[in-house]
Coordinates of C-alpha atoms in Angstrom, one line a residue:
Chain A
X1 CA 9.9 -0.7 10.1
X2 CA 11.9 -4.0 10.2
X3 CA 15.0 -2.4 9.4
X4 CA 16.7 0.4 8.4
X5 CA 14.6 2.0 5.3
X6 CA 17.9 3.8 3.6
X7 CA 19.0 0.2 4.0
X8 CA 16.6 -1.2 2.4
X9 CA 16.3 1.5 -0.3
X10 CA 19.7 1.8 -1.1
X11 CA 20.8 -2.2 -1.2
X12 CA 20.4 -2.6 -4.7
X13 CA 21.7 1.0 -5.9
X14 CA 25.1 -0.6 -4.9
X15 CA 25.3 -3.1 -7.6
X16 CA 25.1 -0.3 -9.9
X17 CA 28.1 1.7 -9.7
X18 CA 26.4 4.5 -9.6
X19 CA 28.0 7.9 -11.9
X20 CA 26.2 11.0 -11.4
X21 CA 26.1 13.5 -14.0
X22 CA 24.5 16.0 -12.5
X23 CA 26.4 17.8 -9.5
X24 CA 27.6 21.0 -8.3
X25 CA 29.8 22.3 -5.5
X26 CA 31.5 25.2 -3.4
X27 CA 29.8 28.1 -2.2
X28 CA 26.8 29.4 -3.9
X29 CA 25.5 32.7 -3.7
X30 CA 21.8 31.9 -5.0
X31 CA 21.6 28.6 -3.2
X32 CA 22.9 28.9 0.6
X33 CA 23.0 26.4 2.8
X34 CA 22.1 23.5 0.2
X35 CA 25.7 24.0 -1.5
X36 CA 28.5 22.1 -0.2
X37 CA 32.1 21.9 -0.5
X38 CA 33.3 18.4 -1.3
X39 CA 33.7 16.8 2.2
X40 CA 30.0 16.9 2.8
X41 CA 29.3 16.2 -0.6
X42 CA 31.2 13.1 -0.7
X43 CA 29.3 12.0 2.8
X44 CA 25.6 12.9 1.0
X45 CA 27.5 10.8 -1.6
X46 CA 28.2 7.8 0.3
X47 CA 25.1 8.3 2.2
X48 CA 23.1 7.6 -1.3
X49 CA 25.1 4.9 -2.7
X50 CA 27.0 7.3 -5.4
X51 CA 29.9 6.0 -6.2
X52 CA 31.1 8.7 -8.4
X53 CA 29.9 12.3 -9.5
X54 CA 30.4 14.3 -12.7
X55 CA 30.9 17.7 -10.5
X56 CA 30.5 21.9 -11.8
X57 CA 31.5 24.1 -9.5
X58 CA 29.1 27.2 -8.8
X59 CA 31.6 29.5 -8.7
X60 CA 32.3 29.3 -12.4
X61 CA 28.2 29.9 -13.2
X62 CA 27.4 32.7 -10.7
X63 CA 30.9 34.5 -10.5
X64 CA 33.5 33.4 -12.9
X65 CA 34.7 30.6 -15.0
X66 CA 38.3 30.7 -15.2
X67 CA 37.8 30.8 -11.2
X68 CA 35.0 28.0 -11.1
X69 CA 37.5 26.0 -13.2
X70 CA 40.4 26.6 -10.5
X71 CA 38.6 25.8 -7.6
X72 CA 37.5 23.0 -9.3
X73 CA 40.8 21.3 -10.2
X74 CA 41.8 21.9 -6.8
X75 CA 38.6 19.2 -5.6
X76 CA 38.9 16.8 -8.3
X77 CA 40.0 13.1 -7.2
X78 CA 38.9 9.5 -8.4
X79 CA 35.1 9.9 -7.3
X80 CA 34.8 13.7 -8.5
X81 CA 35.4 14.0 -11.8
X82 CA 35.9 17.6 -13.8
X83 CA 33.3 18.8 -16.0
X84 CA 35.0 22.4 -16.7
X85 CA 33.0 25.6 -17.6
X86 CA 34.1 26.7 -20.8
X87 CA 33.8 30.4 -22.6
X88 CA 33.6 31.2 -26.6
X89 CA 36.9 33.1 -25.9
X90 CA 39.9 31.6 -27.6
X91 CA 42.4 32.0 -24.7
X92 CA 39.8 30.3 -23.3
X93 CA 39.9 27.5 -25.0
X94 CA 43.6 27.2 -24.7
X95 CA 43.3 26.9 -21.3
X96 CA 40.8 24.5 -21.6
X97 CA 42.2 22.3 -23.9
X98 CA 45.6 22.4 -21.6
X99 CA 43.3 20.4 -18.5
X100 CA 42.7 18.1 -21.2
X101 CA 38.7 17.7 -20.9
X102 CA 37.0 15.2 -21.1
X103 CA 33.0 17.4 -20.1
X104 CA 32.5 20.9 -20.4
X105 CA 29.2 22.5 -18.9
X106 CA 28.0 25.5 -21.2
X107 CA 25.9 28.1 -19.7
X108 CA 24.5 30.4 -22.3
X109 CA 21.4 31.6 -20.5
X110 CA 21.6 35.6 -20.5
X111 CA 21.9 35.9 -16.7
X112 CA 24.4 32.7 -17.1
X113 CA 27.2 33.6 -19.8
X114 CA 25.2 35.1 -22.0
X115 CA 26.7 34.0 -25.4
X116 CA 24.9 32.3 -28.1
X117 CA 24.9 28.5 -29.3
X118 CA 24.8 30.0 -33.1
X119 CA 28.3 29.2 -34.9
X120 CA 28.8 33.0 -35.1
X121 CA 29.2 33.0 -31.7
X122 CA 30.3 29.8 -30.3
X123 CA 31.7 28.2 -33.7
X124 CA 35.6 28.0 -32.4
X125 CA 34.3 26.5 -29.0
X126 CA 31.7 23.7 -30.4
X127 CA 34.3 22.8 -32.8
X128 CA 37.1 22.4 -30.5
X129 CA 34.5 20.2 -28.3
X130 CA 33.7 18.1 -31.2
X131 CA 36.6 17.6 -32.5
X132 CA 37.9 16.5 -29.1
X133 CA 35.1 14.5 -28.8
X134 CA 34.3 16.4 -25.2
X135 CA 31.1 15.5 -23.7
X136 CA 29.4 18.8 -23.7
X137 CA 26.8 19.4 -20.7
X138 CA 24.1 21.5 -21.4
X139 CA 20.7 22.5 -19.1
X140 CA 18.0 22.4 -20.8
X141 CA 16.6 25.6 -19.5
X142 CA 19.9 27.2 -20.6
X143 CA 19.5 26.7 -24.3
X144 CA 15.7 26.2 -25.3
X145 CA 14.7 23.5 -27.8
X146 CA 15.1 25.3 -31.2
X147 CA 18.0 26.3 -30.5
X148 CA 19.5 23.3 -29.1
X149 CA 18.4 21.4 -32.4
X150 CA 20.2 23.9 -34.3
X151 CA 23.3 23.6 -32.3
X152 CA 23.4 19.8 -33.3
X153 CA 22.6 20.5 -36.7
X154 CA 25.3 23.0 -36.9
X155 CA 27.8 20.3 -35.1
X156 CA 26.9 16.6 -35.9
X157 CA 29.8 15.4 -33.9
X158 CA 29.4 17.1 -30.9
X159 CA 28.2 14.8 -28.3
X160 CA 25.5 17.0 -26.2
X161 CA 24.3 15.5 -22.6
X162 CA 21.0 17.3 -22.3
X163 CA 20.4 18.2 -19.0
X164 CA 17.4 18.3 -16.5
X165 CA 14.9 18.2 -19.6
X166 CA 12.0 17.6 -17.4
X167 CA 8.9 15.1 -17.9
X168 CA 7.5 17.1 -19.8
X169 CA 9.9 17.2 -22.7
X170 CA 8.8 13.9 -24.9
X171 CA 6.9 16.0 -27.8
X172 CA 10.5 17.6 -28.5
X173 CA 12.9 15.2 -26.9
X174 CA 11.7 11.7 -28.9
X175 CA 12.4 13.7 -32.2
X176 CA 15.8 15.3 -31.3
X177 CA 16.8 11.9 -30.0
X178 CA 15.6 9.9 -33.4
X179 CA 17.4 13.0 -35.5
X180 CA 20.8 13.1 -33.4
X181 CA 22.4 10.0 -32.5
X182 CA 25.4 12.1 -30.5
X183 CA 22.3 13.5 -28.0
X184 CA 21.8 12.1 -24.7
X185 CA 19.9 13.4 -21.4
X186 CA 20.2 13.0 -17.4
X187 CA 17.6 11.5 -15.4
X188 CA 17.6 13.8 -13.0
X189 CA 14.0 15.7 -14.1
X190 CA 12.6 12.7 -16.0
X191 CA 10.3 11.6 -13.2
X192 CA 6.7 11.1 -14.9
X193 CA 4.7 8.6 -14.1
X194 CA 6.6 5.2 -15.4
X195 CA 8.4 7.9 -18.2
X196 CA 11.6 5.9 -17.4
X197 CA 10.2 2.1 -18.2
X198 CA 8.6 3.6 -21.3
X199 CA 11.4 5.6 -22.6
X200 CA 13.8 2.2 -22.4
X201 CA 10.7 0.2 -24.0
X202 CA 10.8 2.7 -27.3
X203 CA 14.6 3.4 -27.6
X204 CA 16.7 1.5 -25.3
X205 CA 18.8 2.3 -22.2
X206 CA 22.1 4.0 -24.4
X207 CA 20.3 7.7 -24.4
X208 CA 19.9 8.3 -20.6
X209 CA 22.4 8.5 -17.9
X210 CA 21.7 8.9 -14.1
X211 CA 21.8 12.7 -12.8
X212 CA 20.2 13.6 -9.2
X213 CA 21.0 17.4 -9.1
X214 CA 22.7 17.4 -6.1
X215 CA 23.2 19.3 -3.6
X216 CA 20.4 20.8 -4.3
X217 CA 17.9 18.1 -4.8
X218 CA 17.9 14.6 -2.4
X219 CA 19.3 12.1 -4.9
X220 CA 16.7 9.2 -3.2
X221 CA 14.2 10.7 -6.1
X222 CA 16.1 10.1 -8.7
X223 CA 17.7 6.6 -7.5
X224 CA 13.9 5.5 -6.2
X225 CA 12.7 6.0 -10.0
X226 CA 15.3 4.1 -11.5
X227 CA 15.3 1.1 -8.8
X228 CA 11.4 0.8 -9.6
X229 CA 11.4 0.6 -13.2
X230 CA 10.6 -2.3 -14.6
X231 CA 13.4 -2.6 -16.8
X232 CA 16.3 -5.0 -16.2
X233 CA 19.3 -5.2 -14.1
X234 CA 21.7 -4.7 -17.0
X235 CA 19.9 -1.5 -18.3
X236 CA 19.8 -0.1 -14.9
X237 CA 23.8 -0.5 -14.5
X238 CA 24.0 1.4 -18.0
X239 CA 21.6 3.9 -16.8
X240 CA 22.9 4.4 -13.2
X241 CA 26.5 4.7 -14.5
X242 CA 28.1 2.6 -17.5
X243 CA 26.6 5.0 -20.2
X244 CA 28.5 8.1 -18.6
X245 CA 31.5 6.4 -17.9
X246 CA 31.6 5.1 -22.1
X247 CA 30.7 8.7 -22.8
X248 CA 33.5 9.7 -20.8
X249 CA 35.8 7.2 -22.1
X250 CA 35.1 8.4 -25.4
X251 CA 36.3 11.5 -24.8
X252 CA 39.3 10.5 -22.9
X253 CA 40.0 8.0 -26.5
Chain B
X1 CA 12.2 -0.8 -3.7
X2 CA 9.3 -0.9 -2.0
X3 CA 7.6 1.1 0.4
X4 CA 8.1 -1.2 4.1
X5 CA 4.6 0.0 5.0
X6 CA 1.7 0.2 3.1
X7 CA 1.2 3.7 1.7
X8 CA -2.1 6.0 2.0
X9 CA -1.3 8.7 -0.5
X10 CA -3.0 11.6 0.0
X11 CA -2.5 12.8 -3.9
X12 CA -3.3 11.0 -6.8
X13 CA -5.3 11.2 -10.1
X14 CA -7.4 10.0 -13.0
X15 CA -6.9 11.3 -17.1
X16 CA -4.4 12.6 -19.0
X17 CA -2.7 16.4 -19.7
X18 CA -2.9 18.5 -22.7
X19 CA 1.3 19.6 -22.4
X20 CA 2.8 16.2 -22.1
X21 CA 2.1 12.4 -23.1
X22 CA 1.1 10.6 -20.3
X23 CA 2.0 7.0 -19.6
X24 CA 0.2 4.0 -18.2
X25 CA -2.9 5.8 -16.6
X26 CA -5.2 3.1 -16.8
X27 CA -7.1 2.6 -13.5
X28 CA -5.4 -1.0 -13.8
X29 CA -2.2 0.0 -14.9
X30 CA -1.8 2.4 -11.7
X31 CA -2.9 -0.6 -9.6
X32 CA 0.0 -2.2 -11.1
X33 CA 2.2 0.7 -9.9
X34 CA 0.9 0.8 -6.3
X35 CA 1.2 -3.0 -5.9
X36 CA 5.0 -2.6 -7.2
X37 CA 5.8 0.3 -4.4
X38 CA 3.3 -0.9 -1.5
X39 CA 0.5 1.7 -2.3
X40 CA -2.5 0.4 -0.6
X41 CA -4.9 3.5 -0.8
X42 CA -4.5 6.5 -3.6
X43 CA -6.8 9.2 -3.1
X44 CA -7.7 10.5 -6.8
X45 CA -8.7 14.0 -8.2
X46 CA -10.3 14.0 -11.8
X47 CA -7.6 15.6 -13.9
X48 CA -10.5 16.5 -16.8
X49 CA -11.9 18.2 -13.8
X50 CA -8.9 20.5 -12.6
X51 CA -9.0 21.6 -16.6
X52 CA -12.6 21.7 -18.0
X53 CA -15.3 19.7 -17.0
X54 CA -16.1 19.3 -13.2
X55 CA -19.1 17.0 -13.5
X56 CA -18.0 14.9 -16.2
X57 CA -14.6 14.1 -14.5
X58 CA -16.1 13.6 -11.0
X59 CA -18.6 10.7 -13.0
X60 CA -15.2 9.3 -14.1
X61 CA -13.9 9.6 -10.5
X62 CA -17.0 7.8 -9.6
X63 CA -16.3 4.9 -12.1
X64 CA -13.2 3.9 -10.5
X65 CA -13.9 4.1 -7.1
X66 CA -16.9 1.4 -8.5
X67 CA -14.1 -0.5 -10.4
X68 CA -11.7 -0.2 -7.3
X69 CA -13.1 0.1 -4.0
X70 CA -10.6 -1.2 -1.8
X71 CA -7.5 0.9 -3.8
X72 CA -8.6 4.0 -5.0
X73 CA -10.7 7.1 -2.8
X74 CA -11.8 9.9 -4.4
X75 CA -12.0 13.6 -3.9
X76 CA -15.0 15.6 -5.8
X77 CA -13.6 18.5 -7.5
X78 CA -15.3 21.9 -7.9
X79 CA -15.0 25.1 -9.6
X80 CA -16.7 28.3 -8.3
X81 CA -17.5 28.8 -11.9
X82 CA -19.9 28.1 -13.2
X83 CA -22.0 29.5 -10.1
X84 CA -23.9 27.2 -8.0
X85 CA -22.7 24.1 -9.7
X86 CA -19.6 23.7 -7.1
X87 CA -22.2 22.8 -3.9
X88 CA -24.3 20.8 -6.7
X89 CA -21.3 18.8 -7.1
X90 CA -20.1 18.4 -3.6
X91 CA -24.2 17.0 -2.9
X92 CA -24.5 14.8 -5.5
X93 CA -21.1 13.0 -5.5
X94 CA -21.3 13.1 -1.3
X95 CA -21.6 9.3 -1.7
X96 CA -17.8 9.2 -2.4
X97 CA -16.2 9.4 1.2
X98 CA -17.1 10.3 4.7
X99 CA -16.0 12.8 5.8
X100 CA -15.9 14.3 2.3
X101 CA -12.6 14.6 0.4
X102 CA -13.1 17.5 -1.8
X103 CA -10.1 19.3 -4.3
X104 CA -9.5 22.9 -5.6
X105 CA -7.6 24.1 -8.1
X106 CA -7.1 27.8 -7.8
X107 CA -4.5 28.2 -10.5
X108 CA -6.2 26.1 -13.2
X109 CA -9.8 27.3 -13.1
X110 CA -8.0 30.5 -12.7
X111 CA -10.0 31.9 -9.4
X112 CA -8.4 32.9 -6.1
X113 CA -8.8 30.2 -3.3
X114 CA -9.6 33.4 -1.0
X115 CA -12.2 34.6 -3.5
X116 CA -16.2 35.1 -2.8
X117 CA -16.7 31.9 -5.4
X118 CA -15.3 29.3 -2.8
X119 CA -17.3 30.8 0.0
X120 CA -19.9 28.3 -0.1
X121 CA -17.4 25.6 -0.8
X122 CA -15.4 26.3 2.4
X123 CA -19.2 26.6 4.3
X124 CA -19.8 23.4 3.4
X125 CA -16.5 21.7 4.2
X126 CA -17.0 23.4 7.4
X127 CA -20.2 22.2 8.2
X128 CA -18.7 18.0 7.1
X129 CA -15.7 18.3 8.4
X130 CA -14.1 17.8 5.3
X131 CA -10.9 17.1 3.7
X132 CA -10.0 19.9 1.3
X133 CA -7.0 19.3 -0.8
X134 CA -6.2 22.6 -2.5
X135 CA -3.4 23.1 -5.0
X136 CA -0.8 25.8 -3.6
X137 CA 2.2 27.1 -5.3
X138 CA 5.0 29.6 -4.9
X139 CA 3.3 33.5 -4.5
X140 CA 1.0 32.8 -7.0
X141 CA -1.9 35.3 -6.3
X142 CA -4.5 32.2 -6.9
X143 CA -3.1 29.6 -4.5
X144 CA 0.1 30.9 -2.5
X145 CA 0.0 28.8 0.7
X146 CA -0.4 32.2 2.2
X147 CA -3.6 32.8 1.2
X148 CA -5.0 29.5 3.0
X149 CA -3.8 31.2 6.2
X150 CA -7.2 32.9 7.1
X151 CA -9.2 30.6 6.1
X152 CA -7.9 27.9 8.1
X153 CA -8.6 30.2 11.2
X154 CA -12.1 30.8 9.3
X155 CA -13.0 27.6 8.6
X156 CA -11.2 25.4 11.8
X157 CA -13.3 22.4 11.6
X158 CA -11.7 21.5 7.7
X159 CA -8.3 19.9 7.4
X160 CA -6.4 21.6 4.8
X161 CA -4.1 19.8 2.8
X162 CA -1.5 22.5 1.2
X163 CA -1.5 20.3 -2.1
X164 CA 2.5 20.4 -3.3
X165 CA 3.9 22.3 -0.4
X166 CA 4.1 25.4 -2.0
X167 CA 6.7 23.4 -5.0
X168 CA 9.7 25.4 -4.7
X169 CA 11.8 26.1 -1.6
X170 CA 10.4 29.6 -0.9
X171 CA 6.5 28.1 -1.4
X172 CA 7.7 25.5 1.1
X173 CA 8.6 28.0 3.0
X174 CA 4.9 29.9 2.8
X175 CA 3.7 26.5 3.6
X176 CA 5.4 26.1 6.8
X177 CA 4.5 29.6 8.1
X178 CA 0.6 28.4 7.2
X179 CA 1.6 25.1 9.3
X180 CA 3.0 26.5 11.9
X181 CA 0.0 29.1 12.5
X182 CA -2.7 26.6 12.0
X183 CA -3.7 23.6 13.7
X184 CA -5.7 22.1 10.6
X185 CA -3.7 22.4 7.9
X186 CA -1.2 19.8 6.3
X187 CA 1.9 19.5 4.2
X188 CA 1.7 17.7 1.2
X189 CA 5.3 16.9 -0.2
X190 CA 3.5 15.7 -3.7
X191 CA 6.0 17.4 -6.4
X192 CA 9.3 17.1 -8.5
X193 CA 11.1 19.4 -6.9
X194 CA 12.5 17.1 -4.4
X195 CA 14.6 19.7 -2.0
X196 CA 17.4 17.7 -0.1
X197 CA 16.8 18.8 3.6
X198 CA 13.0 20.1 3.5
X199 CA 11.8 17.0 5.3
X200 CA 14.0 17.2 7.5
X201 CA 13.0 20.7 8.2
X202 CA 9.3 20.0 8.1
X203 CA 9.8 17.1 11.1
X204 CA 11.4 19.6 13.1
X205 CA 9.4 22.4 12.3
X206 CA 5.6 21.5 12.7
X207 CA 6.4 17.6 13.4
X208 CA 5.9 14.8 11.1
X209 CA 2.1 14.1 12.2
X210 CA 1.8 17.4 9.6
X211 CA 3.1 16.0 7.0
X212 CA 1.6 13.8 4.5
X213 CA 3.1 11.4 1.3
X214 CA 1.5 12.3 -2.3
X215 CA 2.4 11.3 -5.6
X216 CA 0.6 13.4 -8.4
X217 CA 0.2 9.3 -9.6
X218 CA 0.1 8.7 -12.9
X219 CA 1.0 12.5 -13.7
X220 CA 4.4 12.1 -12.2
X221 CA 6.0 8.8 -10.7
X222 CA 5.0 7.6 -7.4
X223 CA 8.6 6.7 -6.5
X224 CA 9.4 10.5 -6.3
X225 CA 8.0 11.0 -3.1
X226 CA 8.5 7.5 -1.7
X227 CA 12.4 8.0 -2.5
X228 CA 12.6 11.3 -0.8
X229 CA 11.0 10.0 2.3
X230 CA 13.0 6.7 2.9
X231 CA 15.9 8.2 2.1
X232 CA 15.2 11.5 4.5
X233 CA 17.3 11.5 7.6
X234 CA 14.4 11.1 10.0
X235 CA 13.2 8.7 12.5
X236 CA 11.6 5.1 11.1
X237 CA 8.1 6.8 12.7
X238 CA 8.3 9.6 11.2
X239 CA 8.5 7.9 8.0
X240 CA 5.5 5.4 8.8
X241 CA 3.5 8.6 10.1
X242 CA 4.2 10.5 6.6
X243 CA 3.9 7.0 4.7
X244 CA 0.6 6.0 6.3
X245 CA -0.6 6.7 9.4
X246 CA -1.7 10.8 9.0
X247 CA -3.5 10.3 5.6
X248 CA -5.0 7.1 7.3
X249 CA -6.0 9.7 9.9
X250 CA -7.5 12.0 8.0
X251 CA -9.6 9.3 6.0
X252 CA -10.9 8.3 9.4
X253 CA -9.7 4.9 8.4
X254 CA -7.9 1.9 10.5

């Protein structure tokens, strides 16, 4: 090879400012030696041309939230950026609300925090996330599809970033998408087969936001999809990180 | 981004898939793709074959490599089931590539790789020194990378491509131990699960000569793989080896 490959790979990911919305850190119990505390997150960071990361912390989904969250706010600088667990608990929420939020990650999955989406359940919480107009993070394997499309029936305002939907999600996705203008997804598991170019062809590049899963997944995936799509520069800037910072924005507003 | 050596991936395919909309899987669409990422040879498995119909999908293997000599090669997939018509396959399409490139899919025709059905499959990739590229995944009790252990020591004169690695972590783990016991048997990073350090791990562990670039083209996006193994913290060789050079080996070609 001529020169570096990374080089080569990663010279046009620069130009796009990239925001990842999919990242975790601190210890993991599940995960071992792929989780990573900040520092050498913020080098596999730099080493992929991410310029800033929309960050969980582990602790709060395989231990506990309130300590996730702590840990959490102890890490956060201009490059990580919060996105808090929250509980259907109304102290809570207070709590919550006083870090000011702008993204909350919800984990209902039983073995997660086992709570449901359903108002019954988690109708204080989705309120006080829509009505701040918090970006509310959601794995797609932590909510299921019928329930997911109840939870924006249920709450028109809330704006839900699906996450890690997987190319295999179209048959439901394409519908939820046309139903809910407030839903949006991650990149991070949309890797079929030019998925990406198609997907911006039918419904334009507002709906999807650049996620890599890391550290658990190598980001070059997710950035070598995007780079090769033949869509154009300006779409992959809003893809690779100007539709999560509006988002965020948003919420901030 | 483009690949800075010309590609030979060792995992591609033809058709569509009942659980998901497919997009651009035109035999000239893909060609497209390739030319955009620097793909100069995809090796394709009919994916109407891997589901229902072994003979039909092999004829539409045939068709492309017709269409598309100098881009496309193409394995001849076979099902023990129905009996006997596997070794009539692997005859009539022997045409296709020499040495043969054949493909097994244990979990979709629902048949153990280590069961008596393959028997005369793996006799005759023995006896042609094929290429067998078998779909492996995770523990499952059809195709866990595990189960390709013995009959890489039974069949030495095959090379064994562990289609996917395994997927997960822990099936890349299986893989490895299968690697690192048998000469003649390769890792085939083809997948979406794109662990960060696994390549890294595979170059150190059996060395990069062992490890091969698929794509699972037009099923998922070729830029998957290519991204994982530019951006993997391994030497420039190493990346032409897993790139090029080892399928190129294989294929007995260049």
């Amino acid at each position: 090879m001529s020169e570096s490959a990374i080089e080569t790979c990663l010279r046009e990911v620069a130009d796009w400012h990239v925001f990842d919305a999919n990242v975790r850190m601190g210890r993991s119990g599940i995960h071992g030696g792929l989780a990573l505390e900040p520092p050498e997150l913020v080098v596999e960071m730099d080493r992929n041309g991410i310029e800033q990361a929309l960050i969980s912390h582990f602790t709060a989904v395989e231990y506990d939230a309130f300590e996730g969250n702590t840990a959490l706010a102890q890490a956060v600088n201009q490059r990580l950026v919060p996105c808090w667990a929250a509980l259907p608990e109304t102290d809570f929420i207070k709590q919550l609300d006083e870090r000011k939020p702008a993204a909350v990650r919800l984990y209902f999955a039983p073995l997660r925090h086992n709570f449901s989406p359903a108002p019954w359940c988690s109708g204080e919480l989705c309120s006080f996330l829509q009505d701040g107009r918090i970006l509310t993070l959601i794995a797609a394997e932590d909510i299921g599809w019928e329930a997911l499309a109840n939870l924006l029936e249920n709450f028109p305002g809330l704006h839900v970033l699906l996450l890690e939907a997987g190319y295999r999600a179209d048959r439901y996705l394409f519908p939820l998408l046309r139903k809910f203008p407030n839903l949006y997804f991650d990149s991070s598991t949309y890797l079929g087969h030019r998925q990406l170019e198609c997907f911006v062809e039918r419904f334009g590049p507002e709906r999807i936001v650049f996620g890599s899963r890391l550290p658990l997944y190598t980001p070059g995936a997710a950035l070598a999809v995007l780079a090769t799509a033949r869509i154009s520069d300006q779409n992959k800037r809003a893809i690779g990180g100007g539709n999560l910072r509006s988002l965020l924005e948003s919420s901030e507003q | 981004m483009k690949s800075p050596v010309p590609i030979a991936d060792c995992h591609g395919h033809i058709g569509v898939h009942p659980d998901f909309p497919s997009y651009k899987v035109e035999p000239a669409e893909m060609v497209q793709t390739m030319e955009l990422l620097n793909i100069e040879i995809l090796a394709v498995t009919s994916t109407r074959a891997c589901y229902t119909d072994c003979p039909r999908g092999n004829a539409e293997v045939s068709e492309v490599l017709k269409r598309y000599p100098k881009q496309f090669r193409g394995y001849v997939t076979v099902n023990p089931q129905p009996q006997g018509e596997a070794l009539r396959e692997l005859e009539h399409w022997a045409h296709f590539h020499r040495p043969p490139l054949i493909k097994l899919h244990p979990y979709l025709h629902r048949y153990p790789v280590n069961g008596g059905g393959y028997r005369p499959v793996w006799d005759y990739a023995n006896q042609t020194e094929a290429v067998v590229l078998v779909h492996t995944w995770d523990s499952d009790p059809a195709c866990s990378p595990l189960l390709l252990l013995t009959i890489a020591r039974d069949y030495p004169r095959t090379s064994i491509i562990m289609g996917h690695s395994g997927g997960t972590w822990n099936g890349y783990m299986q893989a490895l131990e299968v690697g690192r016991q048998t000469p003649n048997t390769y890792l085939d990073i083809t997948g979406s699960q794109s662990h960060r350090t696994i390549l890294e791990l595979l170059v150190k562990s059996v060395g990069a000569d062992r490890i091969l670039l698929g794509s699972d083209m037009p099923y998922l996006e070729a830029a998957v793989s290519l991204g994982r193994v530019l951006t993997a913290q391994i030497p420039d060789g190493a990346k032409e080896a897993i790139l090029r050079n080892n399928f190129m080996r294989l294929l007995r070609e260049g």
